[in-house]
Amino acid sequence: MKARVRGIYATALTEALLDAGHDVVDASAPIRRRFDAEFGTAAPDVRIATTEDRQGVGAHGDPEAVETLRDRLAATGVDTLAWSDPTPPGTVLDGTATETLGGGAVVRLRLDDGTVEGYLPYGSVDDRVETGDSVRVQVRESAAPWTDRRPEVAGSLRAGDGLVALEPGSGTRVDVRRDEAARELSGMLDLLGLEPPEGWRAVWKPPAVDADTEALRAGLDRAVAAAEGLGDVVDAAGGVGVLDGATDRRDEPVARPNAGFWAWFGRESRFALDDRRRTVTATMPGHHRVKAGAADASTGVDLAEALCEPDADAAFPFGVVTDAFGPAEGDALRLEHGKPDGRLITLGEATVTAVDADGSVTVEREMTGGGTYDGLDVPREAGDVAETSLKEGRWWYPTTYRGRDGTVRGTYVNVCTPVEVFPDAARYVDLHVDVMKHPDGTVERVDDDELREAEAAGEVPEALAEKARSVASALENAL
């Protein structure tokens, strides 16, 4: 398997891939400096990229390579969770325009349970798109399930890999900023003696700049084969774009040349990746944890590691990190509640009332009236206060509800993957099973059935499910 890796996890994942006997191609300059290894320029079988929020990675490419990689990454740590991507780039599928926005249309894709939506920019489709139109689109860019982004789709086709792609048109387009390199690539088709199929044009990608002639020829051959195969399948199904009334609508993808998955790295997984990275270069405790928490933290982490040799056995410097990036007392902090099926729910925003260097952070929310507290069956009244006690790295956190007069109305303890307190949000994955303490002192454990169902569905790995049950049992005894 040949893989291309980018983002804050690149060094650790490159080490893991090389250790498993795989090849890493199109490596970045820092990766080339850190490793005593040969890095080729051939097109990758799979591309691995850190998600925009730095929570994890997405991997897309050849289905067999993707499956191999998923098994490898799922073993990163006990709190690594992975989900198949229903819309890997290149997939062609049908849908219905449900809403028209300023720059594009929202499309409900005919896939799975019909809840997957895509965003179709008007500029990517020839015909005018109206609400209710049936469309056939190709996925350009997918989106992690825990984000609020929709996959971006287009009303035209594209085929190819990381070196060269083919798209409808004529001539050659070079997607490279360096003028000299762009001029060289623009004449590469003539040099190679190759022509794209009629109606297609070649688009050279940035990795093509460093690729040798053999790799470029192989990349173009693959792109031509992919374009011809994709074009035949889509033409036989009635074309792409806005569909007329005579074209059959498909409930399954018209074409799915690639596969993909998304991997969520929890706190323990990040520290396992630290250990991997440390075998290659200086790595501070919590390297990936700090970088995941704040976009502007990377420079500070890199500087600290360049100036001194970090102590691998030192504790994670939570106090130093929060002093530099937050949160601080008085700040607003979101409670980002991940679910084992890949969704992320924001439970609300709370005010930080205390921060301690040992990793403890206390937040409070004032409640609105109406309804009852989940599981406690106690009326929720206006002016009630919910106090949540978070601690970095702990597998659970309690929320105590108090009335306006300070009377305890109950405590709900959530069992979850180890909590990470980032500058703007506390994040974890809920593991279903919870423990409650009612106002009369009765302790109750709930939702074991939901954990069993999630484990049976493959959403929660066996080791993680057993850890959740163990934590819940300990909480029952302690309360």
Tab-separated table of C-alpha atoms in Angstrom, residues 53-293:
chain	number	residue	atom	x	y	z
A	53	ASP	CA	-10.844	20.689	13.435
A	54	ARG	CA	-7.775	18.469	14.072
A	55	GLN	CA	-9.971	15.930	15.886
A	56	GLY	CA	-8.859	13.055	13.688
A	57	VAL	CA	-8.171	12.065	10.102
A	58	GLY	CA	-9.995	11.151	6.938
A	59	ALA	CA	-8.659	8.504	4.559
A	60	HIS	CA	-9.850	7.947	0.990
A	61	GLY	CA	-8.737	5.922	-2.000
A	62	ASP	CA	-8.565	2.363	-3.270
A	63	PRO	CA	-11.130	0.258	-1.352
A	64	GLU	CA	-8.685	-2.533	-0.469
A	65	ALA	CA	-6.049	-0.062	0.740
A	66	VAL	CA	-8.653	1.835	2.743
A	67	GLU	CA	-9.758	-1.354	4.500
A	68	THR	CA	-6.158	-2.240	5.373
A	69	LEU	CA	-5.503	1.244	6.710
A	70	ARG	CA	-8.706	1.347	8.727
A	71	ASP	CA	-7.742	-1.819	10.587
A	72	ARG	CA	-4.344	-0.276	11.321
A	73	LEU	CA	-5.625	3.089	12.542
A	74	ALA	CA	-8.459	1.590	14.597
A	75	ALA	CA	-5.790	-0.017	16.779
A	76	THR	CA	-4.182	3.345	17.626
A	77	GLY	CA	-5.822	3.530	21.047
A	78	VAL	CA	-8.807	2.299	23.036
A	79	ASP	CA	-10.662	5.551	22.284
A	80	THR	CA	-10.055	5.555	18.532
A	81	LEU	CA	-13.368	5.288	16.695
A	82	ALA	CA	-13.721	4.857	12.933
A	83	TRP	CA	-16.717	5.200	10.629
A	84	SER	CA	-17.093	4.384	6.943
A	85	ASP	CA	-17.574	7.429	4.742
A	86	PRO	CA	-20.859	7.093	2.814
A	87	THR	CA	-19.755	9.777	0.334
A	88	PRO	CA	-16.076	9.274	-0.575
A	89	PRO	CA	-14.821	11.673	-3.278
A	90	GLY	CA	-15.583	10.436	-6.774
A	91	THR	CA	-18.891	8.799	-5.855
A	92	VAL	CA	-21.724	9.500	-8.310
A	93	LEU	CA	-25.228	9.393	-6.870
A	94	ASP	CA	-28.715	10.756	-7.259
A	95	GLY	CA	-30.525	13.208	-5.058
A	96	THR	CA	-33.218	15.844	-4.754
A	97	ALA	CA	-32.661	19.567	-4.318
A	98	THR	CA	-34.457	20.442	-1.075
A	99	GLU	CA	-33.352	24.052	-0.633
A	100	THR	CA	-31.747	26.768	-2.751
A	101	LEU	CA	-29.241	29.093	-1.094
A	102	GLY	CA	-27.296	32.087	-2.359
A	103	GLY	CA	-24.450	30.140	-3.939
A	104	GLY	CA	-25.820	26.653	-4.325
A	105	ALA	CA	-28.464	24.082	-3.500
A	106	VAL	CA	-28.861	21.631	-0.635
A	107	VAL	CA	-29.315	18.129	-2.051
A	108	ARG	CA	-30.764	15.199	-0.131
A	109	LEU	CA	-28.773	12.274	-1.470
A	110	ARG	CA	-30.460	8.945	-2.219
A	111	LEU	CA	-28.263	6.938	0.084
A	112	ASP	CA	-28.727	4.773	3.179
A	113	ASP	CA	-31.622	6.219	5.192
A	114	GLY	CA	-31.900	9.372	3.087
A	115	THR	CA	-30.537	11.711	5.761
A	116	VAL	CA	-27.223	12.514	4.027
A	117	GLU	CA	-27.175	15.978	2.466
A	118	GLY	CA	-24.740	17.512	0.004
A	119	TYR	CA	-24.030	21.060	-1.126
A	120	LEU	CA	-24.183	21.690	-4.887
A	121	PRO	CA	-22.588	25.007	-5.992
A	122	TYR	CA	-24.505	26.525	-8.890
A	123	GLY	CA	-21.267	27.028	-10.812
A	124	SER	CA	-20.617	23.276	-10.932
A	125	VAL	CA	-23.775	22.388	-12.875
A	126	ASP	CA	-24.844	23.582	-16.318
A	127	ASP	CA	-28.601	23.796	-15.748
A	128	ARG	CA	-30.541	25.968	-13.349
A	129	VAL	CA	-31.348	24.120	-10.119
A	130	GLU	CA	-34.726	24.588	-8.446
A	131	THR	CA	-36.170	23.125	-5.262
A	132	GLY	CA	-37.598	19.691	-6.040
A	133	ASP	CA	-35.301	18.994	-8.994
A	134	SER	CA	-33.794	15.531	-9.289
A	135	VAL	CA	-30.046	15.714	-9.818
A	136	ARG	CA	-27.158	13.329	-10.393
A	137	VAL	CA	-23.952	14.580	-8.811
A	138	GLN	CA	-20.386	13.550	-8.074
A	139	VAL	CA	-18.812	14.058	-4.649
A	140	ARG	CA	-15.887	16.481	-4.777
A	141	GLU	CA	-15.102	16.775	-1.072
A	142	SER	CA	-16.561	14.750	1.778
A	143	ALA	CA	-17.091	15.814	5.407
A	144	ALA	CA	-16.450	14.126	8.753
A	145	PRO	CA	-19.665	12.971	10.468
A	146	TRP	CA	-18.977	15.007	13.611
A	147	THR	CA	-18.793	18.328	11.745
A	148	ASP	CA	-21.653	20.562	10.625
A	149	ARG	CA	-20.392	20.640	7.028
A	150	ARG	CA	-22.107	18.953	4.106
A	151	PRO	CA	-20.136	17.048	1.455
A	152	GLU	CA	-19.562	19.225	-1.600
A	153	VAL	CA	-20.919	17.762	-4.833
A	154	ALA	CA	-20.805	18.823	-8.472
A	155	GLY	CA	-22.977	18.392	-11.532
A	156	SER	CA	-20.042	17.299	-13.699
A	157	LEU	CA	-17.548	14.444	-13.635
A	158	ARG	CA	-13.890	14.279	-12.652
A	159	ALA	CA	-11.591	11.252	-12.670
A	160	GLY	CA	-7.985	10.586	-11.722
A	161	ASP	CA	-5.589	10.563	-8.807
A	162	GLY	CA	-3.227	12.895	-6.967
A	163	LEU	CA	-0.907	13.506	-9.937
A	164	VAL	CA	-3.367	14.230	-12.719
A	165	ALA	CA	-7.126	14.361	-13.039
A	166	LEU	CA	-9.401	14.545	-16.042
A	167	GLU	CA	-12.432	16.823	-16.250
A	168	PRO	CA	-14.813	17.842	-19.049
A	169	GLY	CA	-13.185	20.318	-21.424
A	170	SER	CA	-10.262	20.586	-23.803
A	171	GLY	CA	-6.570	21.340	-23.564
A	172	THR	CA	-4.608	21.230	-20.324
A	173	ARG	CA	-4.982	22.941	-16.950
A	174	VAL	CA	-2.164	23.133	-14.407
A	175	ASP	CA	-3.133	23.455	-10.746
A	176	VAL	CA	0.363	24.590	-9.685
A	177	ARG	CA	1.468	28.033	-8.466
A	178	ARG	CA	5.103	27.882	-9.633
A	179	ASP	CA	5.230	29.383	-13.143
A	180	GLU	CA	8.236	27.408	-14.377
A	181	ALA	CA	6.810	24.110	-13.171
A	182	ALA	CA	3.435	25.001	-14.655
A	183	ARG	CA	4.993	25.621	-18.073
A	184	GLU	CA	6.792	22.277	-17.967
A	185	LEU	CA	3.649	20.386	-17.008
A	186	SER	CA	1.501	22.142	-19.611
A	187	GLY	CA	3.573	20.493	-22.351
A	188	MET	CA	3.792	17.116	-20.663
A	189	LEU	CA	0.993	15.515	-22.704
A	190	ASP	CA	2.883	16.129	-25.946
A	191	LEU	CA	6.108	14.852	-24.375
A	192	LEU	CA	4.422	11.659	-23.211
A	193	GLY	CA	2.618	11.218	-26.522
A	194	LEU	CA	-0.726	10.784	-24.766
A	195	GLU	CA	-4.132	12.310	-25.341
A	196	PRO	CA	-7.109	12.425	-22.961
A	197	PRO	CA	-10.353	10.906	-24.258
A	198	GLU	CA	-12.443	13.200	-26.433
A	199	GLY	CA	-14.281	15.795	-24.358
A	200	TRP	CA	-11.862	15.578	-21.404
A	201	ARG	CA	-8.899	17.733	-20.418
A	202	ALA	CA	-5.946	16.968	-18.153
A	203	VAL	CA	-5.502	18.806	-14.855
A	204	TRP	CA	-2.003	18.449	-13.391
A	205	LYS	CA	-1.917	18.519	-9.576
A	206	PRO	CA	0.853	19.943	-7.313
A	207	PRO	CA	2.419	16.506	-6.549
A	208	ALA	CA	3.117	16.161	-10.288
A	209	VAL	CA	5.877	18.785	-9.969
A	210	ASP	CA	8.211	16.336	-8.208
A	211	ALA	CA	7.109	13.175	-10.007
A	212	ASP	CA	9.299	11.533	-12.637
A	213	THR	CA	8.184	10.872	-16.190
A	214	GLU	CA	7.321	7.247	-15.491
A	215	ALA	CA	5.053	8.228	-12.590
A	216	LEU	CA	3.371	10.941	-14.673
A	217	ARG	CA	2.719	8.517	-17.519
A	218	ALA	CA	1.299	5.932	-15.111
A	219	GLY	CA	-0.870	8.578	-13.456
A	220	LEU	CA	-2.256	9.751	-16.777
A	221	ASP	CA	-2.915	6.176	-17.904
A	222	ARG	CA	-4.888	5.558	-14.700
A	223	ALA	CA	-6.817	8.797	-15.124
A	224	VAL	CA	-7.724	7.946	-18.722
A	225	ALA	CA	-8.907	4.465	-17.750
A	226	ALA	CA	-10.913	5.870	-14.846
A	227	ALA	CA	-12.496	8.597	-16.977
A	228	GLU	CA	-13.500	6.185	-19.728
A	229	GLY	CA	-14.968	3.706	-17.268
A	230	LEU	CA	-16.783	6.372	-15.274
A	231	GLY	CA	-18.100	8.093	-18.387
A	232	ASP	CA	-19.495	4.843	-19.792
A	233	VAL	CA	-21.283	3.964	-16.541
A	234	VAL	CA	-22.780	7.424	-16.060
A	235	ASP	CA	-23.800	7.811	-19.716
A	236	ALA	CA	-25.554	4.439	-19.588
A	237	ALA	CA	-27.459	5.619	-16.511
A	238	GLY	CA	-28.665	8.804	-18.201
A	239	GLY	CA	-25.906	11.349	-17.658
A	240	VAL	CA	-25.121	13.794	-14.873
A	241	GLY	CA	-26.564	17.113	-13.677
A	242	VAL	CA	-30.259	17.999	-13.509
A	243	LEU	CA	-32.210	14.898	-14.559
A	244	ASP	CA	-35.196	14.877	-16.871
A	245	GLY	CA	-38.359	12.943	-16.172
A	246	ALA	CA	-37.312	9.960	-18.286
A	247	THR	CA	-34.153	9.153	-16.325
A	248	ASP	CA	-34.420	6.460	-13.675
A	249	ARG	CA	-33.441	7.548	-10.173
A	250	ARG	CA	-31.048	5.280	-8.296
A	251	ASP	CA	-31.226	4.514	-4.579
A	252	GLU	CA	-27.629	3.248	-4.687
A	253	PRO	CA	-24.576	5.055	-6.076
A	254	VAL	CA	-24.285	5.036	-9.855
A	255	ALA	CA	-20.516	4.724	-9.381
A	256	ARG	CA	-18.289	4.453	-6.321
A	257	PRO	CA	-14.654	4.138	-7.447
A	258	ASN	CA	-13.228	5.000	-4.023
A	259	ALA	CA	-13.830	4.105	-0.400
A	260	GLY	CA	-13.125	6.102	2.725
A	261	PHE	CA	-13.389	6.359	6.479
A	262	TRP	CA	-13.086	8.907	9.253
A	263	ALA	CA	-11.080	8.207	12.412
A	264	TRP	CA	-11.753	10.089	15.660
A	265	PHE	CA	-8.751	10.185	17.979
A	266	GLY	CA	-9.550	10.439	21.668
A	267	ARG	CA	-7.124	11.602	24.336
A	268	GLU	CA	-5.513	8.209	24.925
A	269	SER	CA	-5.065	7.763	21.186
A	270	ARG	CA	-3.319	11.130	20.919
A	271	PHE	CA	-0.859	10.137	23.634
A	272	ALA	CA	-0.257	6.816	21.849
A	273	LEU	CA	0.537	8.834	18.721
A	274	ASP	CA	2.933	10.924	20.836
A	275	ASP	CA	4.783	7.718	21.690
A	276	ARG	CA	4.997	6.831	17.999
A	277	ARG	CA	6.290	10.280	17.101
A	278	ARG	CA	8.816	10.226	19.944
A	279	THR	CA	10.662	7.321	18.326
A	280	VAL	CA	11.426	9.634	15.404
A	281	THR	CA	11.881	13.134	16.838
A	282	ALA	CA	11.656	15.199	20.032
A	283	THR	CA	8.054	15.153	21.244
A	284	MET	CA	6.645	16.850	24.338
A	285	PRO	CA	4.015	15.108	26.496
A	286	GLY	CA	0.662	15.970	24.946
A	287	HIS	CA	2.105	17.081	21.593
A	288	HIS	CA	-0.976	16.021	19.618
A	289	ARG	CA	-3.356	16.942	22.443
A	290	VAL	CA	-2.113	20.561	22.447
A	291	LYS	CA	-2.100	20.872	18.668
A	292	ALA	CA	-5.605	19.414	18.435
A	293	GLY	CA	-6.923	21.979	20.890
